[in-house]
XYZ file of C-alpha atoms in Angstrom:
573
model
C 0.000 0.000 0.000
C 3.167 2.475 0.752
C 4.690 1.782 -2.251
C 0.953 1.984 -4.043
C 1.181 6.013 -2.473
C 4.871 6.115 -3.124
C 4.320 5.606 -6.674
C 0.800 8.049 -6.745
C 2.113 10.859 -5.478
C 5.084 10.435 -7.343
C 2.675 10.287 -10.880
C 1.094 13.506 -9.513
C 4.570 15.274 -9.521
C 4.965 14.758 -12.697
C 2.685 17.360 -14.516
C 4.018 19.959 -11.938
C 6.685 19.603 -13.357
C 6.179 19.711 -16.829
C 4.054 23.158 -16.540
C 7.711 24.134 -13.986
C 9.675 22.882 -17.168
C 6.915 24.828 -19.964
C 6.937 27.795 -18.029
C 10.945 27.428 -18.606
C 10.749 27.070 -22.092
C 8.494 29.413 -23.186
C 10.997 32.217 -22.030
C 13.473 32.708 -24.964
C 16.594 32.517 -22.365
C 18.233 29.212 -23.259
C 21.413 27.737 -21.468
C 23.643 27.727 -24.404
C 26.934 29.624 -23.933
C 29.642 29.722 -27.004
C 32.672 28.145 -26.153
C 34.499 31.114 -26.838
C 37.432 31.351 -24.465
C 39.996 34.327 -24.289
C 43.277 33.795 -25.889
C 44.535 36.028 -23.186
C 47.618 35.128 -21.060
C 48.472 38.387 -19.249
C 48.568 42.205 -19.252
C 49.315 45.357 -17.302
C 48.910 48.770 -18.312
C 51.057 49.772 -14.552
C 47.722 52.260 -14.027
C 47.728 50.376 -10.698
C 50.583 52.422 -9.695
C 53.130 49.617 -8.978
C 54.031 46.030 -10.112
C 51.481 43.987 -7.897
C 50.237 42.195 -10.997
C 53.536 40.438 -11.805
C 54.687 37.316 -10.408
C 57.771 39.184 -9.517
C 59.410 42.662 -9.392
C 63.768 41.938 -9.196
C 65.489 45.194 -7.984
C 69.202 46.124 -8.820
C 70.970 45.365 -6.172
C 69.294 47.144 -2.997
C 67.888 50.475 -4.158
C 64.733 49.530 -5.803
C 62.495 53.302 -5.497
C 65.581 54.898 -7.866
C 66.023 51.628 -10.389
C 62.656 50.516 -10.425
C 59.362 51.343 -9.909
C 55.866 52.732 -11.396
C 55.091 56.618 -12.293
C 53.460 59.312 -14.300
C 56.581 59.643 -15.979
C 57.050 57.009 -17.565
C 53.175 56.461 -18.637
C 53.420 56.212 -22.744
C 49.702 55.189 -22.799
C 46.990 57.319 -21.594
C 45.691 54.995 -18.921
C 42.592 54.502 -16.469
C 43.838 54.577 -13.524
C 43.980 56.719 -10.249
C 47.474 56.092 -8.841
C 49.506 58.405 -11.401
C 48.613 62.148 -12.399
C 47.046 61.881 -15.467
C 45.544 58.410 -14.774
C 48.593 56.806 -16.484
C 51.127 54.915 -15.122
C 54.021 53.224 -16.735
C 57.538 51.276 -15.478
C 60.534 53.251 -14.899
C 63.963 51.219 -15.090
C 66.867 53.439 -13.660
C 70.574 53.038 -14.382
C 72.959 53.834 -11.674
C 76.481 52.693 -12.853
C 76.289 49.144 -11.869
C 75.996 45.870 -13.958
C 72.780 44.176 -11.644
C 69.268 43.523 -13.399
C 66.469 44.759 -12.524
C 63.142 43.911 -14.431
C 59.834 42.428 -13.601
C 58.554 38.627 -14.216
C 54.984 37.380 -15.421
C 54.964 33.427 -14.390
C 51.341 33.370 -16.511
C 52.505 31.438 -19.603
C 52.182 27.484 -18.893
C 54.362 25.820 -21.177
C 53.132 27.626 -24.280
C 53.947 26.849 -27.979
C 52.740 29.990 -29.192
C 53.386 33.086 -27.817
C 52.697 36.901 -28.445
C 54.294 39.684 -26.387
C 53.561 43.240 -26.812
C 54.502 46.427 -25.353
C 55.350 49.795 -25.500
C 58.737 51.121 -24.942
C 60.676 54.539 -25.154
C 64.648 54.316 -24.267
C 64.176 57.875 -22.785
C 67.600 59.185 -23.808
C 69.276 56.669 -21.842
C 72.983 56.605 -21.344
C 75.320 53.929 -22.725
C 78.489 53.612 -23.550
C 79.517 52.645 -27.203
C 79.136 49.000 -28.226
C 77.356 48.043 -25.177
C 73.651 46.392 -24.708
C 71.208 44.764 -22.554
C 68.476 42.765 -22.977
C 65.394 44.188 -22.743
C 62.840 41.512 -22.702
C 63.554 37.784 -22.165
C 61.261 34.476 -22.868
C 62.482 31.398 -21.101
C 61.242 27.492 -20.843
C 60.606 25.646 -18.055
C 64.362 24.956 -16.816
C 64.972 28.995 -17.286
C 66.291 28.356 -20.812
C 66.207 31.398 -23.502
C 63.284 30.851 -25.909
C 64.253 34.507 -27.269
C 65.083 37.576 -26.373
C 65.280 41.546 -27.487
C 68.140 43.295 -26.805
C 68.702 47.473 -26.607
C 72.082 48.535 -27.922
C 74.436 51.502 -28.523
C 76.509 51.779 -31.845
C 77.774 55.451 -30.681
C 75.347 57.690 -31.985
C 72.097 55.336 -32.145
C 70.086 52.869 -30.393
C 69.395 49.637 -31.578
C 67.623 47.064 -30.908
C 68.550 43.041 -32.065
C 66.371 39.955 -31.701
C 67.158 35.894 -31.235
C 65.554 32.420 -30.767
C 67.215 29.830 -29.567
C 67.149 26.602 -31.491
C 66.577 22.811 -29.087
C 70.905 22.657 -29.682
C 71.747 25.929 -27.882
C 72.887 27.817 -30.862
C 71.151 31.514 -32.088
C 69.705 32.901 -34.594
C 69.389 36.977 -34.194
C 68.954 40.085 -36.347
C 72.038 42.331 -36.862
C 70.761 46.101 -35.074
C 67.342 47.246 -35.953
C 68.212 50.894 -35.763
C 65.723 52.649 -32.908
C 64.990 56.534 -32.363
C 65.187 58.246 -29.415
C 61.199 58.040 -28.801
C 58.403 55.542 -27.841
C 57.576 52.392 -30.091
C 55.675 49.595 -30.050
C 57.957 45.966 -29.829
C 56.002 42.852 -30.883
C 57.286 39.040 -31.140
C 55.069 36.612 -32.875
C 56.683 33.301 -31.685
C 55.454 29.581 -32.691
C 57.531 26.172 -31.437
C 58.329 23.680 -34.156
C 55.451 21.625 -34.336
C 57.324 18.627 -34.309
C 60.978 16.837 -33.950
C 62.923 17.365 -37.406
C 59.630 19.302 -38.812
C 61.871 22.404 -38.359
C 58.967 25.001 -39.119
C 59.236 27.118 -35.621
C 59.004 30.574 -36.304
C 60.172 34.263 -34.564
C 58.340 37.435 -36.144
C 59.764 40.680 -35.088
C 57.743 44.024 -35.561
C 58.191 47.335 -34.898
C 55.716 49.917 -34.693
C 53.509 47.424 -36.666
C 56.291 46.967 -39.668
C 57.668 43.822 -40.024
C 61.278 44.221 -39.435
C 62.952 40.659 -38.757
C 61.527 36.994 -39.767
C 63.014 33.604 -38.895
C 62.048 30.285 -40.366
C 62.554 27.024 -40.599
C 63.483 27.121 -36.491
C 64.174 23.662 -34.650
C 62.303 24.266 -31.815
C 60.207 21.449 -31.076
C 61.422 21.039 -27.098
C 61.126 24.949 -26.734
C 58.112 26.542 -24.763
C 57.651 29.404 -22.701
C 56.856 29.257 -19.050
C 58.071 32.859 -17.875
C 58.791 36.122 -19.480
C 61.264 39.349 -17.883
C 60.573 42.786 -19.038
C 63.377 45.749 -18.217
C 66.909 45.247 -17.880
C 67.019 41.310 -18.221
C 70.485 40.799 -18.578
C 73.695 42.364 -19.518
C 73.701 45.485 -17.676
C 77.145 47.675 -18.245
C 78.802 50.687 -15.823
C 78.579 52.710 -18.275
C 74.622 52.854 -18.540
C 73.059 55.906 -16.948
C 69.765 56.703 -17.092
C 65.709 55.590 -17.190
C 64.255 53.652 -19.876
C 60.661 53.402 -19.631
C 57.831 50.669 -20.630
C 54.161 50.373 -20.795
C 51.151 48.519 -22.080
C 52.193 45.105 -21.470
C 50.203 41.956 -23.508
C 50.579 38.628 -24.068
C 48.128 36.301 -25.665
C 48.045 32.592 -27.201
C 47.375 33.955 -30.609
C 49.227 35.808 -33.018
C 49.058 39.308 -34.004
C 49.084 39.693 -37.937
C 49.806 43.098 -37.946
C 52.053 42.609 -34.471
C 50.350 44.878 -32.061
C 46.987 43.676 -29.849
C 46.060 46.807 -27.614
C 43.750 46.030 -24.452
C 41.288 48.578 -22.950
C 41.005 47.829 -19.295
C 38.997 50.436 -17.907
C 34.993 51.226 -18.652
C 36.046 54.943 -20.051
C 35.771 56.705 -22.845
C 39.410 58.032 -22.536
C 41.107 54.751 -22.347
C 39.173 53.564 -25.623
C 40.168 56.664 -27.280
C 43.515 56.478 -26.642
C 43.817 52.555 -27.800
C 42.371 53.853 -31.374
C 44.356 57.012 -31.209
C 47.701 55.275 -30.278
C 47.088 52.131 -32.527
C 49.094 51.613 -35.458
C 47.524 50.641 -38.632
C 46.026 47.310 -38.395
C 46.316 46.891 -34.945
C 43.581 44.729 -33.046
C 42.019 46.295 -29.719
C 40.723 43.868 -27.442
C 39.873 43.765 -23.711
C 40.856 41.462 -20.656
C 37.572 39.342 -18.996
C 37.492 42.210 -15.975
C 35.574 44.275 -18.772
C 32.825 41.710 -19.287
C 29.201 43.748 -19.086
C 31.589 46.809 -18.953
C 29.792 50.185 -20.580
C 31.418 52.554 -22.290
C 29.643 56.178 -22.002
C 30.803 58.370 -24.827
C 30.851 62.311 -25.071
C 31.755 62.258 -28.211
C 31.753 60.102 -31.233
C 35.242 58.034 -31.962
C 36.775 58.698 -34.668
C 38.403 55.789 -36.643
C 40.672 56.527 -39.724
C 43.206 53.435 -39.516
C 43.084 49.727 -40.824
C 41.293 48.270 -36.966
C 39.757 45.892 -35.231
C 37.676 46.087 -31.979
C 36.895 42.856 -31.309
C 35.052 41.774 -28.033
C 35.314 37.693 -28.221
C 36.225 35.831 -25.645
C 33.737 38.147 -23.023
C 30.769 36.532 -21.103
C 29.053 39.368 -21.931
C 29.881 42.317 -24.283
C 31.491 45.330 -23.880
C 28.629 48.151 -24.529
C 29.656 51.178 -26.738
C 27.266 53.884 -25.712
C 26.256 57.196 -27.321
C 24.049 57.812 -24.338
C 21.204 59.127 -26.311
C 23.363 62.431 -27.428
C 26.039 61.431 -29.699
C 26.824 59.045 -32.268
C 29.221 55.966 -31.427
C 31.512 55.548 -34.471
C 32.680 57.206 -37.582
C 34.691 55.862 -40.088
C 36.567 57.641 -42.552
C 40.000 57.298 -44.600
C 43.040 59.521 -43.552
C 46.015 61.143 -45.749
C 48.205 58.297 -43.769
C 45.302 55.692 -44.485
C 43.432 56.066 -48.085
C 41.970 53.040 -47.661
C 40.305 51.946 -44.276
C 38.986 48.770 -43.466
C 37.341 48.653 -39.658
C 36.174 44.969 -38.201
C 33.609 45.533 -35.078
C 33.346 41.929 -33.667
C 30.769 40.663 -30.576
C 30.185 44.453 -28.962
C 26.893 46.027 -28.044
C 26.529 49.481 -29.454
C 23.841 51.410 -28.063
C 21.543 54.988 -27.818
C 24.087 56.489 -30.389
C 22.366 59.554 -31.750
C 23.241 61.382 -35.494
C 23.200 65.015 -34.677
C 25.701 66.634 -37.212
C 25.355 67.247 -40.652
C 27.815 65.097 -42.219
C 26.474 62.579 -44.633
C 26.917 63.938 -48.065
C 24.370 66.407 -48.285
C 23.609 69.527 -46.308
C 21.622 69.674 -43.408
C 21.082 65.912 -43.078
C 22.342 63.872 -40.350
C 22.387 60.200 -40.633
C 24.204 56.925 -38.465
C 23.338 57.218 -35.305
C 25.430 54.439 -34.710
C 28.259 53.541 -37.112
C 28.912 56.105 -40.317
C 30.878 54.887 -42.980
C 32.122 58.228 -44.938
C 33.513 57.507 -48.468
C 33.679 54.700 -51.048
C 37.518 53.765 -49.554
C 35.753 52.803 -46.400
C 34.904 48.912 -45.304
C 33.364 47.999 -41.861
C 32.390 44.112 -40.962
C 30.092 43.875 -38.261
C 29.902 40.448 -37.053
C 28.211 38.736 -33.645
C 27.221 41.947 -32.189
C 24.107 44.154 -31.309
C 22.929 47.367 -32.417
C 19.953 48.503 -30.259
C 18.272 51.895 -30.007
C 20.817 53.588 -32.113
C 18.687 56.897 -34.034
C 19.471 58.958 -36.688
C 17.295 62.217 -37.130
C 17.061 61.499 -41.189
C 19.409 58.360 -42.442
C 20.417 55.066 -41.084
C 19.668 54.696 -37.490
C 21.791 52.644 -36.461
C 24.180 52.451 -39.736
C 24.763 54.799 -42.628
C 26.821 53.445 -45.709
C 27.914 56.265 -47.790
C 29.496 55.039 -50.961
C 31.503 52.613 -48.825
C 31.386 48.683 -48.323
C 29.443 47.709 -45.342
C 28.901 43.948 -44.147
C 26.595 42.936 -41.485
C 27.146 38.895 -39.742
C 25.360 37.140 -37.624
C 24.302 40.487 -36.027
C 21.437 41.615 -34.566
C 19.609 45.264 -35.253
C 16.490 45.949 -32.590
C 14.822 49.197 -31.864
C 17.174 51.493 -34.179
C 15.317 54.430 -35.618
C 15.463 56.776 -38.702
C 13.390 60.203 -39.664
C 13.620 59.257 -42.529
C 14.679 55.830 -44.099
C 16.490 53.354 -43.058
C 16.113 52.723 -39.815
C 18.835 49.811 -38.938
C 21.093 50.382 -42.248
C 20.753 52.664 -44.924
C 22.977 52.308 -48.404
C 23.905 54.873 -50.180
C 25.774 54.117 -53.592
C 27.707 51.482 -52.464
C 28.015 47.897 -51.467
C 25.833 46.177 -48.449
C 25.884 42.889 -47.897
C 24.302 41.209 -45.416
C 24.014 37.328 -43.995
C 22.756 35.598 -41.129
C 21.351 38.671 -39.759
C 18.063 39.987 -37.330
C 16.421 43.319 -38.064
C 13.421 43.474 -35.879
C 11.746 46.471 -34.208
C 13.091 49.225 -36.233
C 11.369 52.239 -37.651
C 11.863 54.631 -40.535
C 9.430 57.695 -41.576
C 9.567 57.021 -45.043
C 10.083 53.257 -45.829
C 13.289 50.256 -45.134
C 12.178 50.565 -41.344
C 14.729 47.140 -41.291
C 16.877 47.927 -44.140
C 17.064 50.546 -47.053
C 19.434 50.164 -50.250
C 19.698 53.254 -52.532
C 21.498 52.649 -55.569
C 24.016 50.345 -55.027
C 25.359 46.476 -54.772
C 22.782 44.816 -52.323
C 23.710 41.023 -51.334
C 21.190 39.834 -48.691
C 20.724 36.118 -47.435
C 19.477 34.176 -44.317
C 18.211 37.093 -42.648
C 15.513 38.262 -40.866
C 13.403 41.911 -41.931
C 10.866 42.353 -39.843
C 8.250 43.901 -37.285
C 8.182 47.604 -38.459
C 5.428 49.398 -36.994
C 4.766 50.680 -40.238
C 5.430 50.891 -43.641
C 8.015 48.361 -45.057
C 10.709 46.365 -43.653
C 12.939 46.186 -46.464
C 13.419 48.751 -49.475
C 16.219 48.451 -52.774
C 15.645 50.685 -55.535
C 17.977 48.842 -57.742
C 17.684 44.425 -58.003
C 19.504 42.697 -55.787
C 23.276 41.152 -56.400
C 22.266 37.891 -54.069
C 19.204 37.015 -52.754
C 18.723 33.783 -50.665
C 16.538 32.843 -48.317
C 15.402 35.607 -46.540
C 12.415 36.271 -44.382
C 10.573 39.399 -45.079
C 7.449 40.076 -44.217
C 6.515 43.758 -45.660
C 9.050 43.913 -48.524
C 9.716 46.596 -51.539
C 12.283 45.666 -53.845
C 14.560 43.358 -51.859
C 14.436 40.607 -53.883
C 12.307 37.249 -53.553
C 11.833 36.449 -50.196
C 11.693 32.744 -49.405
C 9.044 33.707 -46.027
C 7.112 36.520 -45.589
C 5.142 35.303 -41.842
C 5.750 36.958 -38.642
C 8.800 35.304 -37.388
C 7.733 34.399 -34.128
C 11.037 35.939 -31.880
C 11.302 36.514 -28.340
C 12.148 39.724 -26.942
C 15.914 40.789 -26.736
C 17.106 38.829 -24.253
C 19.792 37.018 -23.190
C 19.976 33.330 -24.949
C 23.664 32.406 -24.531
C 26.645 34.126 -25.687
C 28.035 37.593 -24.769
C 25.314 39.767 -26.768
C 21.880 40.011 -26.095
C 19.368 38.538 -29.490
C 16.420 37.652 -30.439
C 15.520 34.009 -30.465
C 13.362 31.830 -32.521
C 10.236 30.566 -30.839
C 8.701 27.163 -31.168
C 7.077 27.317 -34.476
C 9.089 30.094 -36.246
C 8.665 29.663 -40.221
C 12.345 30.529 -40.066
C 13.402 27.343 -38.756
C 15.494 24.945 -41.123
C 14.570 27.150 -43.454
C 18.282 28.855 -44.381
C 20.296 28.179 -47.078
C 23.057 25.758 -46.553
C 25.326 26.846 -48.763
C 25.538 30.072 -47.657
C 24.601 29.941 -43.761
C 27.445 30.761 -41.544
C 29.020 27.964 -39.666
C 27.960 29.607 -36.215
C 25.406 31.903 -35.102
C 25.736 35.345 -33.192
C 26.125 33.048 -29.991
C 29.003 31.091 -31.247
C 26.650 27.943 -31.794
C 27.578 25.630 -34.888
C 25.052 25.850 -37.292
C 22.759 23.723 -38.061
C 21.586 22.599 -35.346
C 18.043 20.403 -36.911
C 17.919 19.229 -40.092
C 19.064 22.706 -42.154
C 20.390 26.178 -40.747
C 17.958 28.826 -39.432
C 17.100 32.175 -41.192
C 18.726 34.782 -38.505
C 21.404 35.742 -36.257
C 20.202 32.749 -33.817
C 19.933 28.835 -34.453
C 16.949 27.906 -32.521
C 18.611 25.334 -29.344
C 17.725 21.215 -29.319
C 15.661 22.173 -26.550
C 13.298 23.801 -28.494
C 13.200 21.480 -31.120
C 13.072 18.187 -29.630
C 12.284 18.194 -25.724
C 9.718 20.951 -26.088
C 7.271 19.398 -28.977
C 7.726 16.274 -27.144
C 5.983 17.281 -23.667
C 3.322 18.976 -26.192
C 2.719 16.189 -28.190
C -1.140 15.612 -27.055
């Protein structure tokens, strides 16, 4: 009879908790995170105001406050801190006439096999006497063994600066002397062990100030990996050094930098974002360490970006905002005499309540882009796995304006944005758009393309989502479309032959995995399985492999198993 009860109640519990588990699932929040982690290894911009995030700090000899420490001085970078006058800090290395070291030690890397270092570094009119060096930075193994090093030397009347890798026999190879001016410069090493014993394919990249300057091959370095690195005056020290040399802006990561200089914002404000872009060298990549996950960025004025760039945000639990707090707009991108042609990659960011309120978008008296401008046909911006929400633009493009440029949208999503006119997530102006994977839903134009409008120029648009205008159209091309596959569209003019043109059935913008907020796919969404393989991206905005049923979604967002085979199951009547 017990067990008769045991097993009642227990067949009573189990409708509580399917309507517990349906109440779950109707909510578009799923538990699906990208596995997206941070190629990160270490970093200090010294706005702390001393050396507390090494693993070590090694004086010369006793007096460490005059041969090494942290100060406004030295700061290269504009930084975020409150320590230093200025809010930047940066390492000061002093001479004093002796030969001992003194430098500081990150014990982060754990037997790597790739390995980037950069940094900033200005040799402050330093003292030496002819024909003597020191190294400057040093990358050892596990047993304290070189990997390589950079050395600073003197030839009599310039600095310069050599670089080595050791091979697995103990023998060199190094550059002859890079020559160095008497000012600051960013040092890279791209560094990769051989991948095997007698593959002999290890490789050293040297750059300076993001120019490639020395390149070895062909390395034997198959035992080699670094477990420590030294930064200051390593080894080598001579009397006849007097002086300061100074560093700052210290990364490392797991992954190499193509154009050798990664530059990480590690504060939530505007001036230490505006100094990464304005101090980056063409084609640098600006990323930021996983203390600036949910971070916002309030802006006061728009940022400028006329250099090859990349902001890219991966590797975040949740994105960095960019915000124009409902006054300004967030970016503009333009070409510069140093940069005539400009290509700007904005990867898994939020940017937000950007506002277009100057007159700058190749007429008078309009202002469009409340979020991202693009200013001339030398212009190309990619934005992939990212969010544009609530960006407005008094007459064009409320959260993007393409003028005469290329502009290509990813696995991005575009809710709330608003235009006066047309246009009210992007707006094309005579010149390319293209657009895949992608979720316009919510905007609003006065005049027509509340999603998307194309004006006379190349229009590629596939897998995505137009929809949800309050009124008037979604979509809007005055001239045929380039590519057009699979798209869901439900109020369209001009854009092509959409494949769907119901309500898409999305939850609200919302959290569903992955660092960016989106818009999921709800249980019966005609844009399920209904993308076009060929041409889907291999993950969605999340980071989740497409497909995930039996073809890819239309949309930023591949609708979860969950949805597709545990919810239509408890359903099923």
């Amino acid at each position: 009879m017990k067990k008769s009860l045991a097993l009642l109640s227990f067949s009573l519990l189990i409708p509580l908790l399917l309507i517990v588990l349906l109440i779950t699932a109707v909510t578009p929040h799923q538990p699906v995170h990208a596995v997206n982690n941070s190629s990160l290894i270490f970093a200090d911009g010294f706005d702390s105001g001393n050396t507390s995030a090494w693993s070590a700090a090694v004086p010369r000899g006793s007096a460490i406050l005059s041969t090494i420490g942290v100060n406004d001085a030295a700061a290269i970078i504009a930084g975020a801190g409150t320590a230093c006058a200025g809010s930047a800090c940066g390492l000061e290395v002093g001479f004093s006439g002796d030969t001992g070291n003194a430098y500081v030690q990150d014990d982060s890397p754990l037997l790597e096999t790739v390995y980037y270092a950069g940094f900033w570094f200005d040799p402050h009119t330093v003292s030496m006497g002819t024909g003597t060096s020191h190294q400057i930075f040093r990358a050892v193994d596990a047993s304290n063994g070189a990997v390589m090093t950079i050395t600073l030397g003197f030839d009599g009347s310039d600095y310069e600066l050599a670089v080595g890798a050791q091979r697995d026999n103990g023998t060199w190879q190094a550059t002859t002397g890079i020559l160095l001016s008497d000012a600051p410069h960013h040092l890279a090493l791209n560094w990769a062990a051989a991948s095997a014993p007698g593959a002999n394919d290890g490789v050293l990249q040297f750059w300076l100030d993001n120019v490639l300057r020395a390149e070895f091959v062909a390395l034997d370095t198959d035992t080699k990996q670094v477990n420590s690195v030294r930064l200051g005056a390593v080894a080598g020290v001579d009397t006849s050094t007097l002086g300061s040399i100074y560093f700052d802006q210290f990364v490392s990561t797991r992954v190499l930098a193509g154009t050798g200089e990664f530059i990480l914002v590690t504060a939530p404000n505007e001036a230490n974002l505006r100094s990464a872009i304005d101090s980056a060298h063409d084609g640098a990549i600006i990323s930021f360490p996983p203390e600036m996950s949910g971070q916002t960025i309030t802006l006061t004025d728009e940022l400028v970006i006329d250099k090859n760039l990349e902001i890219d945000g991966t590797g975040l639990d949740t994105a960095v905002m960019l915000d124009g707090n409902d006054s300004v707009r967030v970016i503009n991108v333009m070409t510069s005499t140093l940069s005539p042609q400009v290509e700007v990659t904005l990867d898994s960011l939020t940017i937000a309540n950007g506002y277009a309120q100057t007159n700058d978008c190749g007429a008078a008296n309009l202002k469009c882009g409340g979020g991202i401008i693009l200013q001339n046909s030398a212009v190309t911006v990619t934005i992939m796995n990212s969010t544009l929400t609530n960006n407005t633009a008094v007459d064009f493009g409320g959260a993007v304006f393409n003028h005469h440029g290329t502009l290509r949208i990813m696995n991005s999503t575009f809710s709330a944005n608003s235009a006066g006119n047309q246009g009210g997530g992007s707006y094309s102006e005579n010149g390319t758009m293209q657009i895949n994977n992608s979720t316009f839903t919510n905007n609003s134009a006065g005049s027509g393309g509340g999603a998307v409008y194309n004006s006379s120029g190349i229009f590629h648009l596939r897998n995505t989502i137009a929809a949800n205008t309050p009124s008037g159209t979604d979509c809007f091309s005055d001239v045929a479309l380039t590519a057009d596959s699979h798209n869901l569209i439900e109020s369209n003019n001009g854009c092509g032959l959409p494949d769907v043109t119901d309500d898409p059935q999305l939850g609200s913008l919302a959290d569903n995995g992955g660092p960016t907020l989106t818009h999921a796919l709800l249980l019966h969404s005609p844009a399920l399985d209904a993308g076009d393989a060929a041409t889907c991206l291999a993950t969605d905005q999340r980071g989740v492999a497409r497909p995930v049923g039996a073809a890819c979604d239309i949309g930023a967002v591949e609708q979860d198993d969950f949805y597709r085979i545990f919810l239509p199951t408890v359903l099923k009547p």
